[in-house]
Short mmCIF file of C-alpha atoms and ligand atoms in Angstrom, two decimals:
data_model
loop_
_atom_site.label_atom_id
_atom_site.label_comp_id
_atom_site.label_asym_id
_atom_site.label_seq_id
_atom_site.Cartn_x
_atom_site.Cartn_y
_atom_site.Cartn_z
CA MET A 1 114.94 88.16 113.04
CA LYS A 2 115.49 91.73 111.85
CA VAL A 3 114.17 93.30 108.67
CA LEU A 4 116.45 95.88 107.02
CA LYS A 5 115.37 98.18 104.20
CA PHE A 6 117.89 100.01 102.04
CA GLY A 7 116.53 102.85 99.91
CA GLY A 8 117.46 103.82 96.39
CA THR A 9 120.21 106.13 97.59
CA SER A 10 121.79 103.28 99.59
CA VAL A 11 121.99 101.01 96.54
CA GLY A 12 122.54 103.87 94.08
CA SER A 13 125.91 102.68 92.70
CA ALA A 14 128.06 99.55 92.58
CA GLN A 15 130.17 100.98 95.41
CA ARG A 16 127.07 101.62 97.56
CA MET A 17 125.85 98.08 96.91
CA LYS A 18 129.19 96.73 98.14
CA GLU A 19 128.87 98.83 101.29
CA VAL A 20 125.36 97.48 101.89
CA ALA A 21 126.67 93.94 101.40
CA GLU A 22 129.31 94.55 104.05
CA LEU A 23 126.79 96.01 106.47
CA ILE A 24 124.41 93.08 106.24
CA THR A 25 126.95 90.26 106.50
CA ASP A 26 127.46 90.16 110.25
CA GLY A 27 126.46 86.52 110.64
CA GLU A 28 122.90 87.27 111.79
CA ARG A 29 120.02 85.91 109.71
CA LYS A 30 117.96 88.71 108.26
CA ILE A 31 115.52 89.81 105.61
CA VAL A 32 116.80 92.66 103.46
CA VAL A 33 114.36 94.79 101.46
CA LEU A 34 115.81 96.82 98.58
CA SER A 35 114.51 99.72 96.51
CA ALA A 36 115.46 100.26 92.90
CA MET A 37 118.76 102.10 92.36
CA SER A 38 118.07 105.80 92.86
CA GLY A 39 116.62 107.52 89.82
CA THR A 40 115.53 104.24 88.22
CA THR A 41 111.85 104.36 89.17
CA ASN A 42 111.70 107.94 87.89
CA SER A 43 113.23 106.81 84.59
CA LEU A 44 110.72 103.96 84.36
CA VAL A 45 107.91 106.47 84.94
CA GLU A 46 109.37 108.62 82.16
CA ILE A 47 109.52 105.63 79.82
CA SER A 48 105.88 104.88 80.62
CA ASP A 49 104.91 108.49 79.90
CA TYR A 50 106.42 108.25 76.44
CA LEU A 51 104.60 104.99 75.81
CA TYR A 52 101.28 106.45 76.95
CA LYS A 53 101.90 109.23 74.46
CA LYS A 54 102.63 106.64 71.77
CA ASN A 55 106.22 107.77 71.37
CA PRO A 56 108.27 104.54 71.35
CA ASP A 57 111.38 106.39 70.09
CA GLY A 58 111.38 108.65 73.16
CA ALA A 59 110.95 105.58 75.37
CA ASN A 60 113.71 103.65 73.62
CA GLU A 61 116.15 106.49 74.06
CA ILE A 62 115.73 106.41 77.84
CA ILE A 63 115.73 102.61 77.91
CA ASN A 64 119.04 102.50 76.00
CA ARG A 65 120.62 105.14 78.19
CA LEU A 66 119.53 103.37 81.37
CA GLU A 67 120.76 100.02 80.10
CA ILE A 68 124.22 101.43 79.40
CA LYS A 69 124.38 102.74 82.98
CA TYR A 70 123.37 99.36 84.36
CA LYS A 71 125.99 97.57 82.28
CA GLN A 72 128.62 99.83 83.85
CA HIS A 73 127.28 99.13 87.33
CA VAL A 74 127.50 95.39 86.67
CA ASP A 75 131.07 95.60 85.40
CA GLU A 76 132.07 97.53 88.49
CA LEU A 77 130.15 95.36 90.96
CA TYR A 78 131.47 91.88 90.26
CA LYS A 79 135.03 90.62 90.46
CA THR A 80 134.82 87.38 88.50
CA GLU A 81 133.94 86.88 84.86
CA GLU A 82 131.35 84.28 85.92
CA TYR A 83 129.36 86.82 87.93
CA LYS A 84 129.91 89.66 85.47
CA GLN A 85 128.27 87.37 82.94
CA LYS A 86 125.37 86.55 85.29
CA GLY A 87 124.88 90.25 85.98
CA ARG A 88 124.90 91.12 82.27
CA GLU A 89 122.27 88.46 81.64
CA VAL A 90 120.02 89.94 84.34
CA ILE A 91 120.33 93.38 82.78
CA LYS A 92 119.79 92.10 79.26
CA SER A 93 116.68 90.12 80.07
CA HIS A 94 115.01 92.92 82.07
CA PHE A 95 115.80 95.59 79.49
CA ASN A 96 114.62 93.44 76.61
CA TYR A 97 111.44 92.87 78.57
CA ILE A 98 110.99 96.61 79.09
CA ARG A 99 111.62 97.12 75.36
CA SER A 100 108.88 94.63 74.51
CA PHE A 101 106.34 97.14 75.89
CA THR A 102 107.30 99.72 73.26
CA LYS A 103 105.64 97.63 70.58
CA ASP A 104 102.13 97.14 71.99
CA LEU A 105 99.20 98.88 73.57
CA PHE A 106 100.28 100.60 76.77
CA THR A 107 97.89 100.86 79.71
CA LEU A 108 98.03 101.19 83.49
CA PHE A 109 98.60 97.45 83.65
CA GLU A 110 101.74 97.58 81.51
CA GLU A 111 103.01 100.60 83.43
CA LYS A 112 102.91 98.64 86.70
CA VAL A 113 104.95 95.87 85.09
CA VAL A 114 107.52 98.35 83.80
CA LEU A 115 107.78 100.07 87.21
CA ALA A 116 108.43 96.73 88.89
CA GLN A 117 111.65 96.15 86.92
CA GLY A 118 113.76 98.54 89.03
CA GLU A 119 113.43 96.52 92.23
CA LEU A 120 113.69 93.20 90.37
CA ILE A 121 117.03 94.30 88.89
CA SER A 122 118.56 95.79 92.07
CA THR A 123 117.72 92.73 94.18
CA ALA A 124 119.09 90.33 91.56
CA MET A 125 122.32 92.36 91.40
CA VAL A 126 122.87 92.44 95.17
CA ASN A 127 121.91 88.80 95.58
CA TYR A 128 124.51 87.73 93.00
CA TYR A 129 127.09 89.99 94.60
CA LEU A 130 126.54 88.35 98.00
CA GLN A 131 126.80 84.91 96.41
CA GLU A 132 130.02 85.92 94.69
CA CYS A 133 131.34 86.89 98.14
CA GLY A 134 130.43 83.43 99.43
CA VAL A 135 127.39 84.49 101.45
CA LYS A 136 124.38 82.17 101.59
CA SER A 137 121.95 84.63 100.12
CA VAL A 138 118.61 83.87 98.45
CA LEU A 139 115.98 85.94 96.69
CA LEU A 140 112.46 86.03 98.13
CA PRO A 141 110.23 86.98 95.19
CA ALA A 142 107.93 89.74 96.48
CA LEU A 143 105.45 88.95 93.71
CA ASP A 144 104.92 85.53 95.34
CA TYR A 145 103.91 86.82 98.78
CA MET A 146 103.22 90.59 98.80
CA ARG A 147 99.58 91.19 97.93
CA THR A 148 96.90 93.84 98.16
CA ASP A 149 93.17 93.18 98.49
CA LYS A 150 90.18 94.60 96.60
CA ASN A 151 90.53 97.91 98.45
CA ALA A 152 94.20 98.12 97.39
CA GLU A 153 95.22 97.57 101.02
CA PRO A 154 97.86 94.97 101.92
CA ASP A 155 96.44 91.61 102.92
CA PRO A 156 98.39 90.69 106.09
CA ILE A 157 97.06 87.14 106.40
CA TYR A 158 98.01 86.24 102.84
CA ILE A 159 101.38 87.95 103.20
CA LYS A 160 102.22 86.11 106.42
CA GLU A 161 101.22 82.70 105.06
CA LYS A 162 103.01 83.02 101.72
CA LEU A 163 106.10 84.64 103.20
CA HIS A 164 106.53 81.78 105.65
CA ILE A 165 106.26 79.29 102.80
CA GLN A 166 109.04 81.18 100.98
CA LEU A 167 111.25 81.30 104.07
CA GLU A 168 110.81 77.59 104.74
CA LEU A 169 111.98 76.79 101.21
CA HIS A 170 115.44 78.04 102.23
CA PRO A 171 115.98 77.06 105.87
CA ASP A 172 119.76 77.53 105.80
CA ALA A 173 119.92 80.86 104.05
CA GLU A 174 121.83 83.57 105.93
CA ILE A 175 120.33 86.49 104.07
CA TYR A 176 117.00 86.80 102.34
CA ILE A 177 116.94 89.58 99.75
CA THR A 178 113.58 90.85 98.59
CA GLN A 179 112.04 93.64 96.53
CA GLY A 180 110.43 96.62 98.18
CA PHE A 181 107.53 98.48 96.57
CA ILE A 182 106.21 95.75 94.26
CA CYS A 183 103.29 93.42 94.89
CA ARG A 184 100.35 91.75 93.22
CA ASN A 185 96.82 93.07 93.54
CA ALA A 186 93.62 91.17 94.30
CA TYR A 187 93.43 90.06 90.64
CA GLY A 188 96.94 88.64 90.66
CA GLU A 189 98.29 91.45 88.48
CA ILE A 190 101.63 93.12 89.15
CA ASP A 191 101.08 96.28 91.16
CA ASN A 192 102.93 98.43 93.69
CA LEU A 193 102.56 100.03 97.10
CA GLN A 194 102.86 103.58 95.70
CA ARG A 195 105.99 105.68 95.25
CA GLY A 196 108.35 105.41 98.20
CA GLY A 197 106.52 102.21 99.21
CA SER A 198 109.60 100.11 99.98
CA ASP A 199 109.43 101.35 103.56
CA TYR A 200 105.91 99.93 103.70
CA THR A 201 107.17 96.57 102.37
CA ALA A 202 109.70 96.45 105.20
CA SER A 203 107.16 97.06 107.92
CA LEU A 204 104.62 94.64 106.43
CA ILE A 205 107.34 91.96 106.40
CA GLY A 206 108.40 92.95 109.91
CA ALA A 207 104.85 92.43 111.15
CA ALA A 208 104.47 89.16 109.19
CA VAL A 209 107.58 87.55 110.70
CA ASN A 210 107.24 89.28 114.08
CA ALA A 211 110.68 90.84 113.61
CA SER A 212 112.67 92.06 116.60
CA GLU A 213 113.35 95.32 114.75
CA ILE A 214 112.69 97.02 111.43
CA GLN A 215 115.59 99.11 110.17
CA ILE A 216 115.14 101.75 107.49
CA TRP A 217 118.55 102.66 106.07
CA THR A 218 118.90 105.85 104.07
CA ASP A 219 121.49 108.54 103.34
CA ILE A 220 120.86 110.84 106.30
CA ASP A 221 121.37 110.44 110.03
CA GLY A 222 117.83 109.73 111.21
CA MET A 223 114.78 111.97 111.31
CA HIS A 224 115.80 115.58 111.87
CA ASN A 225 114.06 118.09 114.13
CA ASN A 226 113.48 120.34 111.12
CA ASP A 227 113.88 120.17 107.36
CA PRO A 228 117.67 120.10 106.77
CA ARG A 229 117.14 121.47 103.26
CA ILE A 230 115.62 124.68 104.62
CA VAL A 231 116.94 125.25 108.13
CA GLU A 232 120.64 125.46 108.87
CA LYS A 233 120.85 124.24 112.43
CA THR A 234 118.97 120.94 112.54
CA SER A 235 119.81 117.92 114.61
CA PRO A 236 118.73 114.29 114.51
CA VAL A 237 115.93 113.23 116.84
CA ARG A 238 117.03 110.10 118.68
CA GLN A 239 113.68 108.83 119.88
CA LEU A 240 110.15 109.20 118.54
CA HIS A 241 106.77 107.74 119.40
CA PHE A 242 105.06 105.92 116.51
CA GLU A 243 102.43 108.65 116.37
CA GLU A 244 105.01 111.41 116.32
CA ALA A 245 106.82 109.68 113.47
CA ALA A 246 103.56 109.13 111.60
CA GLU A 247 102.66 112.84 111.83
CA LEU A 248 106.13 113.88 110.70
CA ALA A 249 106.22 111.42 107.84
CA TYR A 250 102.76 112.45 106.67
CA PHE A 251 103.47 116.15 106.98
CA GLY A 252 106.60 116.33 104.94
CA ALA A 253 109.64 114.73 106.59
CA LYS A 254 110.39 112.60 103.54
CA ILE A 255 112.82 110.30 105.25
CA LEU A 256 110.15 107.70 105.99
CA HIS A 257 106.96 106.78 104.11
CA PRO A 258 103.91 107.48 106.31
CA THR A 259 102.25 104.13 105.58
CA CYS A 260 105.23 102.32 107.08
CA ILE A 261 104.34 103.23 110.67
CA GLN A 262 101.02 101.48 111.16
CA PRO A 263 101.97 97.79 110.71
CA ALA A 264 105.00 98.24 112.99
CA LYS A 265 102.95 100.09 115.59
CA TYR A 266 100.22 97.43 115.72
CA ALA A 267 102.76 94.64 115.99
CA ASN A 268 104.76 96.78 118.47
CA ILE A 269 107.98 96.34 116.53
CA PRO A 270 110.48 99.19 116.92
CA VAL A 271 111.55 100.96 113.74
CA ARG A 272 115.08 102.32 113.61
CA LEU A 273 116.18 104.87 111.03
CA LEU A 274 119.86 104.43 110.20
CA ASN A 275 122.41 106.07 107.96
CA THR A 276 124.26 104.05 105.32
CA ILE A 277 126.96 106.72 105.07
CA ASP A 278 127.64 106.66 108.81
CA PRO A 279 126.48 103.20 109.93
CA THR A 280 127.60 103.54 113.54
CA ALA A 281 125.56 106.71 114.16
CA PRO A 282 122.65 106.03 116.52
CA GLY A 283 119.94 107.24 114.08
CA THR A 284 116.33 107.52 115.24
CA MET A 285 114.43 104.93 117.25
CA ILE A 286 110.66 104.85 116.74
CA SER A 287 108.68 102.92 119.33
CA ASN A 288 105.73 103.11 121.69
CA GLU A 289 107.71 105.18 124.17
CA THR A 290 107.06 108.88 124.72
CA GLU A 291 109.67 111.30 126.02
CA LYS A 292 107.75 113.35 128.55
CA GLY A 293 107.41 117.07 128.03
CA LYS A 294 109.55 117.35 124.91
CA ILE A 295 108.84 118.95 121.56
CA LYS A 296 110.61 116.76 119.03
CA ALA A 297 110.41 118.10 115.52
CA VAL A 298 108.80 120.27 112.90
CA ALA A 299 107.84 119.37 109.35
CA ALA A 300 106.09 121.16 106.52
CA LYS A 301 103.84 120.00 103.72
CA GLY A 302 103.13 122.36 100.83
CA GLY A 303 100.65 122.27 97.97
CA ILE A 304 97.71 122.63 100.34
CA THR A 305 94.33 124.17 99.56
CA ALA A 306 92.06 125.49 102.32
CA ILE A 307 88.30 125.57 101.87
CA LYS A 308 85.96 127.46 104.18
CA ILE A 309 82.22 126.82 104.27
CA LYS A 310 80.20 129.39 106.20
CA SER A 311 76.58 128.71 106.97
CA SER A 312 74.30 130.82 109.09
CA ARG A 313 72.11 127.75 109.48
CA MET A 314 74.87 125.63 110.95
CA LEU A 315 74.21 126.82 114.49
CA LEU A 316 71.26 124.52 115.06
CA ALA A 317 71.69 122.13 112.20
CA HIS A 318 72.93 118.77 113.34
CA GLY A 319 74.25 116.75 110.45
CA PHE A 320 75.90 119.75 108.79
CA LEU A 321 79.42 118.37 109.15
CA ARG A 322 78.32 114.97 107.90
CA LYS A 323 76.99 116.57 104.71
CA VAL A 324 80.22 118.49 104.22
CA PHE A 325 82.39 115.41 104.76
CA GLU A 326 80.23 113.28 102.48
CA ILE A 327 81.00 115.62 99.61
CA PHE A 328 84.74 115.10 100.06
CA GLU A 329 84.22 111.37 100.45
CA SER A 330 82.20 111.14 97.24
CA TYR A 331 85.19 112.57 95.34
CA GLN A 332 87.68 110.35 97.20
CA THR A 333 89.45 113.41 98.51
CA SER A 334 90.86 113.13 101.99
CA ILE A 335 90.91 116.01 104.42
CA ASP A 336 94.12 116.84 106.32
CA MET A 337 93.18 119.59 108.77
CA ILE A 338 89.84 120.72 110.15
CA CYS A 339 88.86 123.75 112.22
CA THR A 340 85.29 124.50 113.21
CA SER A 341 83.36 127.42 114.60
CA GLU A 342 79.67 127.76 115.27
CA VAL A 343 79.09 129.35 111.87
CA GLY A 344 81.50 127.57 109.65
CA VAL A 345 84.15 125.00 109.04
CA SER A 346 87.54 125.16 107.33
CA VAL A 347 89.24 122.10 105.92
CA THR A 348 92.40 121.51 103.94
CA ILE A 349 93.08 119.10 101.09
CA ASP A 350 96.17 118.30 99.07
CA ASN A 351 94.47 116.58 96.16
CA THR A 352 92.69 119.17 94.02
CA ARG A 353 91.73 116.86 91.17
CA HIS A 354 88.02 117.26 91.94
CA LEU A 355 88.20 120.72 93.50
CA ASN A 356 85.66 122.31 91.15
CA GLU A 357 83.05 119.60 91.66
CA ILE A 358 83.60 119.71 95.43
CA LEU A 359 83.16 123.48 95.48
CA ASP A 360 79.96 123.25 93.40
CA ASP A 361 78.48 120.72 95.81
CA LEU A 362 79.56 122.64 98.91
CA LYS A 363 77.88 125.79 97.65
CA LYS A 364 74.52 124.16 98.37
CA TYR A 365 75.27 124.44 102.07
CA GLY A 366 76.80 127.89 102.49
CA THR A 367 79.27 130.47 101.29
CA VAL A 368 82.51 128.88 100.11
CA THR A 369 85.96 130.50 99.98
CA VAL A 370 89.20 128.93 98.79
CA ASP A 371 92.84 129.72 99.63
CA SER A 372 95.40 127.90 97.53
CA GLY A 373 99.19 127.90 97.74
CA MET A 374 99.07 127.06 101.44
CA CYS A 375 101.34 124.95 103.61
CA ILE A 376 100.78 122.89 106.75
CA ILE A 377 103.38 123.26 109.47
CA CYS A 378 103.31 120.34 111.83
CA VAL A 379 104.95 120.43 115.27
CA VAL A 380 105.24 117.10 117.09
CA GLY A 381 106.22 116.07 120.55
CA ASP A 382 104.64 115.32 123.90
CA LEU A 383 101.76 117.78 123.49
CA ASP A 384 99.45 116.28 126.07
CA TRP A 385 96.89 118.96 126.90
CA GLU A 386 97.91 119.05 130.56
CA ASN A 387 101.45 120.11 129.66
CA LEU A 388 101.81 123.84 130.01
CA GLY A 389 103.36 126.40 127.69
CA PHE A 390 104.03 124.41 124.52
CA GLU A 391 101.12 125.81 122.49
CA ALA A 392 102.14 129.29 123.57
CA LYS A 393 105.69 128.75 122.32
CA VAL A 394 104.50 127.54 118.94
CA VAL A 395 102.14 130.48 118.52
CA GLN A 396 104.86 132.86 119.71
CA ALA A 397 107.15 131.60 116.95
CA MET A 398 104.50 132.55 114.40
CA LYS A 399 103.92 136.04 115.71
CA ASN A 400 105.03 137.74 112.47
CA ILE A 401 103.43 135.25 110.10
CA PRO A 402 99.77 135.28 109.03
CA VAL A 403 98.18 132.04 110.25
CA ARG A 404 95.07 130.78 108.46
CA MET A 405 94.21 127.78 110.72
CA ILE A 406 95.47 126.14 113.92
CA SER A 407 94.62 122.57 114.86
CA TYR A 408 95.44 121.23 118.31
CA GLY A 409 93.99 118.43 120.41
CA GLY A 410 93.44 115.93 117.61
CA SER A 411 96.13 113.80 119.18
CA ASN A 412 98.49 114.12 122.12
CA TYR A 413 101.38 114.54 119.78
CA ASN A 414 100.76 117.38 117.38
CA ILE A 415 99.87 120.98 116.63
CA SER A 416 99.33 121.94 113.00
CA LEU A 417 99.25 125.42 111.57
CA LEU A 418 98.19 126.49 108.12
CA ILE A 419 100.15 129.32 106.56
CA LYS A 420 100.99 130.61 103.08
CA GLU A 421 103.53 128.51 101.22
CA ASP A 422 105.57 131.71 100.74
CA ASP A 423 105.99 131.95 104.52
CA LYS A 424 107.16 128.35 104.95
CA LYS A 425 110.85 129.08 105.16
CA THR A 426 110.42 131.91 107.67
CA ALA A 427 108.06 129.78 109.76
CA LEU A 428 110.41 126.78 109.87
CA GLN A 429 113.36 128.98 110.78
CA SER A 430 111.43 130.81 113.49
CA LEU A 431 110.11 127.55 114.98
CA SER A 432 113.60 126.10 114.92
CA HIS A 433 114.89 129.12 116.81
CA VAL A 434 112.10 129.23 119.42
CA LEU A 435 111.70 125.49 120.00
CA PHE A 436 115.19 124.09 119.65
CA ASN A 437 117.86 126.77 119.76
CA GLU A 438 116.79 129.35 122.31
P1 LIG B 1 115.63 106.35 100.04
O1 LIG B 1 116.04 106.12 98.64
O2 LIG B 1 116.64 105.96 101.04
O3 LIG B 1 114.26 105.83 100.34
P2 LIG B 1 114.43 108.84 99.57
O4 LIG B 1 115.04 109.55 98.43
O5 LIG B 1 113.13 108.13 99.39
O6 LIG B 1 115.55 107.90 100.15
O7 LIG B 1 114.17 109.83 100.79
C1 LIG B 1 115.11 110.16 101.74
C2 LIG B 1 115.70 111.49 101.39
O8 LIG B 1 114.78 112.54 101.73
C3 LIG B 1 116.98 111.80 102.14
O9 LIG B 1 118.01 111.77 101.23
C4 LIG B 1 116.81 113.21 102.67
O10 LIG B 1 117.84 114.03 102.20
C5 LIG B 1 115.50 113.70 102.08
N1 LIG B 1 114.63 114.49 102.97
C6 LIG B 1 113.56 115.14 102.52
N2 LIG B 1 112.92 115.78 103.51
C7 LIG B 1 113.58 115.52 104.64
C8 LIG B 1 113.39 115.88 106.02
N3 LIG B 1 112.42 116.68 106.42
N4 LIG B 1 114.24 115.37 106.92
C9 LIG B 1 115.21 114.58 106.51
N5 LIG B 1 115.43 114.21 105.24
C10 LIG B 1 114.65 114.67 104.31
N1 LIG B 2 111.56 102.61 93.93
C1 LIG B 2 110.31 103.11 94.40
C2 LIG B 2 110.26 104.62 94.29
O1 LIG B 2 111.22 105.23 93.87
C3 LIG B 2 109.99 102.68 95.80
C4 LIG B 2 110.95 103.14 96.87
O2 LIG B 2 112.07 103.49 96.58
O3 LIG B 2 110.55 103.10 98.05
O4 LIG B 2 109.26 105.18 94.61
MG1 LIG B 3 112.19 106.33 100.19
#
């Protein structure tokens, strides 16, 4: 069985929902994961912000506006009065529920419940649409099988067991529709898999049912070899190794959520990125296969801070790095890039919430300098160390750009460079020219 995920852009209007319905009704049994209609989760976050700030009027204004939009979507989506009525009831009940949170204390717990409504509404709408078209479609309630443990990590054993129970309840269904993003946590409360987490839902389900393929459908033709918003001449990459895709997703190619790779990789289930707007385009295939000797793509992640710790005592001091890393760990701040020399170490972080405390602690071990407003440029491909010339090409492309750090050899698939955020555009264009268009 295949698992197909359609993002917010792919279910962003009644027309788009109809197109998705057509795409998925080819007679094959499948599980379909849906995001909220595009913009909805952002609106729900905005509503929550007003409620945190004890401004129910601000919240109600957005709720009312959003509800009007949904009523229009419903009227456009269904043909028959019967289903228009069903759709209106779905909208009414979810929006009244959201409204009920404007009257009481609002905490993180309530916010999670509000955020879950987007996916609950979109799946109910598409499920009814399929039924109106005569398709045997059922809803699999994600809140009944998708669960995280005490460390906020998905619990694959629980998910597999409960998902199979749900599937067996409907043995003759053609299409199972389910919500991306939402789950319950270890305490049974409504929670989510973080923003953009519907991709993660799809791969967790793929692994749980041992799917033949996981398809991530979005509004662009696969993963591109550079950021199409910045570089003019980009082209889709047709084949990527799981690790290449993971590096790209983590370092800025927003088309796929980075967490989505790992479950598929462990279960060895290929992930295919496909385009809702051009469904016959080949997209990008992500699997355990490497294309020998090829540089595949470049991505960039901004908002990076570099921290250098220099210590004259480091030379003979074993345990120095451990002490440095422990400081970051104690503030739950993960490190992206590391470069070492005999007298110092540079690391980068993207979460600066505890920067001041981290710097204070680091100062016990040496002289600390900070560079903010930095950007990681990540080049992926078959960068096995025995391959010749690839590092040279990457460095050549950066010959007119000041480079703060270079990291190579951490995997067989990547070189990362740290530059100023202001140089990002020039760096991406130059890399595109040297690596793909020369
Ligand atoms: P979906 O709703 O399908 O999950 P998202 O809005 O989460 O879509 O993210 C996919 C979008 O990210 C695409 O519309 C694409 O335009 C954009 N995008 C951002 N960065 C990149 C990149 N480096 N390569 C390709 N697409 C990108
Ligand atoms: N709707 C959620 C979000 O916007 C999850 C997703 O779309 O993947 O983040
Ligand atoms: Mg997404």
